[in-house]
mmCIF file of C-alpha atoms in Angstrom:
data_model
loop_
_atom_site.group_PDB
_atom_site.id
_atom_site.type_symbol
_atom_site.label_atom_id
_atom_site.label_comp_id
_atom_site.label_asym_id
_atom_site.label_seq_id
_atom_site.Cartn_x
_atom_site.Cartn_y
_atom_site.Cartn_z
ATOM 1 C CA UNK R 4 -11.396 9.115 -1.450
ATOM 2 C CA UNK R 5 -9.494 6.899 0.985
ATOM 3 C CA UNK R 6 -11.150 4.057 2.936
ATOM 4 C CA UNK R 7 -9.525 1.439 5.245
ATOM 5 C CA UNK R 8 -10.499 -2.171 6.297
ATOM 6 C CA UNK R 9 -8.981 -3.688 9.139
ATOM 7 C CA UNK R 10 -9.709 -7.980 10.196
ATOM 8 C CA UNK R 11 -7.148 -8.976 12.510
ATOM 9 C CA UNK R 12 -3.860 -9.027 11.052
ATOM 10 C CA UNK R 13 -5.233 -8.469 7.323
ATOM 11 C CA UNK R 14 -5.527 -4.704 5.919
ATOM 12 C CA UNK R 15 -6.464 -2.814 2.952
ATOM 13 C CA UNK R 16 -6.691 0.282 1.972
ATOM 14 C CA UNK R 17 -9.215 1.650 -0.868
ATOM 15 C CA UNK R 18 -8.039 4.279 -2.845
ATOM 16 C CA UNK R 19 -10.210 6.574 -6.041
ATOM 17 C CA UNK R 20 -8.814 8.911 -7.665
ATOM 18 C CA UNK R 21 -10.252 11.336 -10.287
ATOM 19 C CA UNK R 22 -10.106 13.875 -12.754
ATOM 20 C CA UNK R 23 -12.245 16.325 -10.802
ATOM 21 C CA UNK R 24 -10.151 16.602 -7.555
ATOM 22 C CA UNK R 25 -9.610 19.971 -6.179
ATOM 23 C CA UNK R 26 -6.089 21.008 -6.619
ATOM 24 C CA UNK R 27 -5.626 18.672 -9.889
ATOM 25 C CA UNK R 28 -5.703 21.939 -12.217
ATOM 26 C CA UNK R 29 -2.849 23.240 -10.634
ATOM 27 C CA UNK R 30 0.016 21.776 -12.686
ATOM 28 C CA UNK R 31 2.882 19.164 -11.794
ATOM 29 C CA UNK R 32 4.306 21.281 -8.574
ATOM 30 C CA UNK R 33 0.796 21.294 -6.599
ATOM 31 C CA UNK R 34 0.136 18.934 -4.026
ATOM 32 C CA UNK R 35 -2.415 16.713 -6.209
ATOM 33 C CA UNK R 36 0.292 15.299 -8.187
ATOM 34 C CA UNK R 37 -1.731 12.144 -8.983
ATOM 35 C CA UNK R 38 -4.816 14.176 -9.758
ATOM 36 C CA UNK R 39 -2.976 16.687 -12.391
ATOM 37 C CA UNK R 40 -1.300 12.901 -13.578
ATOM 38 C CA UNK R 41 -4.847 11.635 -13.866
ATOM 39 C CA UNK R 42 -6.005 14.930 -16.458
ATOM 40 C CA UNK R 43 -2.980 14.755 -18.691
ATOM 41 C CA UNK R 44 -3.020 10.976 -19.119
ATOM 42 C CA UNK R 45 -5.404 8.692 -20.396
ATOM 43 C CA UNK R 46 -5.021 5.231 -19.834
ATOM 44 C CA UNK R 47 -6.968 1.559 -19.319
ATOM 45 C CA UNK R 48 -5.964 -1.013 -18.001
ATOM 46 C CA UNK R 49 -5.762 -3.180 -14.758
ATOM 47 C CA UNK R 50 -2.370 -3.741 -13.322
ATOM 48 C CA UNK R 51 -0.704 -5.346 -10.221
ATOM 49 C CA UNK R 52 2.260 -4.855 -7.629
ATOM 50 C CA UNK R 53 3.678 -6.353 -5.108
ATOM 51 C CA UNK R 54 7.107 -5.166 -2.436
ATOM 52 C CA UNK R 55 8.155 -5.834 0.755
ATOM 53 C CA UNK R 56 7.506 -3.588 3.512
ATOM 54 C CA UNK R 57 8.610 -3.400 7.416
ATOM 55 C CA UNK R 58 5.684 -4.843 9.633
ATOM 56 C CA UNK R 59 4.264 -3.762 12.895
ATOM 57 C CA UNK R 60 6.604 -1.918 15.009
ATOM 58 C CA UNK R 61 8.077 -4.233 17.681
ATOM 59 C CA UNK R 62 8.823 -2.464 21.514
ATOM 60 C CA UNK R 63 11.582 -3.467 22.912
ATOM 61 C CA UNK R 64 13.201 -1.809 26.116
ATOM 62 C CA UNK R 65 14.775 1.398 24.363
ATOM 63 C CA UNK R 66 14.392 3.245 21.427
ATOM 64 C CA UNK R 67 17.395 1.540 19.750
ATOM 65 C CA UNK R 68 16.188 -1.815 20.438
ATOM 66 C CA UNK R 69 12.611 -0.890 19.255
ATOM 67 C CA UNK R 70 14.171 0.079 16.019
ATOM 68 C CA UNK R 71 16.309 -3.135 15.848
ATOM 69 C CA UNK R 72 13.155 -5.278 16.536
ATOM 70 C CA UNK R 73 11.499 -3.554 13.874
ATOM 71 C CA UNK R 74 13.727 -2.813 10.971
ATOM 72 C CA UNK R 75 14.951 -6.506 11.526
ATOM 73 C CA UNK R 76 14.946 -8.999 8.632
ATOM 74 C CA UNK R 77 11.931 -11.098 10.395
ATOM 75 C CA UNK R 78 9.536 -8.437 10.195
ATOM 76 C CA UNK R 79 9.216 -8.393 6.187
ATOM 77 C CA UNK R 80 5.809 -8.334 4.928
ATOM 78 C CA UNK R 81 4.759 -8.329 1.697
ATOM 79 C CA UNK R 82 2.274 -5.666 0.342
ATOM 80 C CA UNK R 83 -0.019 -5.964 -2.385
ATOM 81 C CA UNK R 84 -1.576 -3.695 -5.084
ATOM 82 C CA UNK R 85 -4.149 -4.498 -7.539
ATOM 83 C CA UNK R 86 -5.405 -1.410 -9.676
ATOM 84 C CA UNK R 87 -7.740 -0.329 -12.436
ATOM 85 C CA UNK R 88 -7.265 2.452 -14.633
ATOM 86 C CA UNK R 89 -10.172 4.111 -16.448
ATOM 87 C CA UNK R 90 -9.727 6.718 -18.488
ATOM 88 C CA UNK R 91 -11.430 9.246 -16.000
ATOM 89 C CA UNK R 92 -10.350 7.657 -13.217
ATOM 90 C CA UNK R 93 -8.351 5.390 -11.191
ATOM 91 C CA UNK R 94 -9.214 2.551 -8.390
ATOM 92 C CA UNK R 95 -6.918 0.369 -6.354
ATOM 93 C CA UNK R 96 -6.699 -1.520 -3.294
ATOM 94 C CA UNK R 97 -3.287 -1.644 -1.663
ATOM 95 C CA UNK R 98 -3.424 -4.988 1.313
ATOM 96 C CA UNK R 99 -1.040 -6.275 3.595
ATOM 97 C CA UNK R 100 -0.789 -9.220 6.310
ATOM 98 C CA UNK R 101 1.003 -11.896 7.880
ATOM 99 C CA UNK R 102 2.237 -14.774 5.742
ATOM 100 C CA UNK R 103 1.240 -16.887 8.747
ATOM 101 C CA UNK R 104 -2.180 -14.934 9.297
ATOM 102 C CA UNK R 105 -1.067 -14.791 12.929
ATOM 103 C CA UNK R 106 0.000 -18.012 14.104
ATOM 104 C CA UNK R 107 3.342 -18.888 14.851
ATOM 105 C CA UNK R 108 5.701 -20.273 12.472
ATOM 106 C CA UNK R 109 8.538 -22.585 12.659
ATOM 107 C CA UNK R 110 11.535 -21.629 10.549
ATOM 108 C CA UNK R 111 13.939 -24.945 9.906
ATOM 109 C CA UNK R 112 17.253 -23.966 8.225
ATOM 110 C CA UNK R 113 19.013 -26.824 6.010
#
């Protein structure tokens, strides 16, 4: 099950996962890899991630330029996962937004 939240620039996405999931029976090659993970594995535990991502895609004039607004250096985000793992099954959130929740900031180099 897959559910997401969206408040301005903040977002998260919900994610469960269980042992029962169609497809998880099917063995390492099937689709439901983290299902078929989920029956051969039992763990507990809570755990947390974080990475940088690229941010919201940026237009520009042409395709090129789009990309080069986008794939640029100042449009890093960081994105966030906090999980828990129960043996049966396993529950985490996955967020990302803005460092400056929106408003403009003012970068000073020394």
């Amino acid at each position: 099950m897959v559910a997401k939240t969206k408040i301005g620039p903040f977002r998260a996405t919900w994610v469960l996962r269980h042992r029962w999931e169609p497809g998880a029976k099917d063995g390492v090659l099937s689709s439901n890899y983290e299902g078929h993970k989920l029956r051969t594995t039992l763990r507990l535990g809570i755990w947390a991630k974080r990475s940088k991502v690229v941010g919201a895609t940026k237009r520009g004039k042409t395709t090129s330029e789009t990309a080069k607004n986008t794939f640029s250096k100042n449009n890093m985000v960081y994105n966030y996962m906090i999980g828990l793992e129960l043996i049966v099954c396993r529950v985490w959130v996955d967020f990302t937004f803005r460092p400056t929740l929106g408003r403009k900031s003012i970068l000073i180099n020394l």
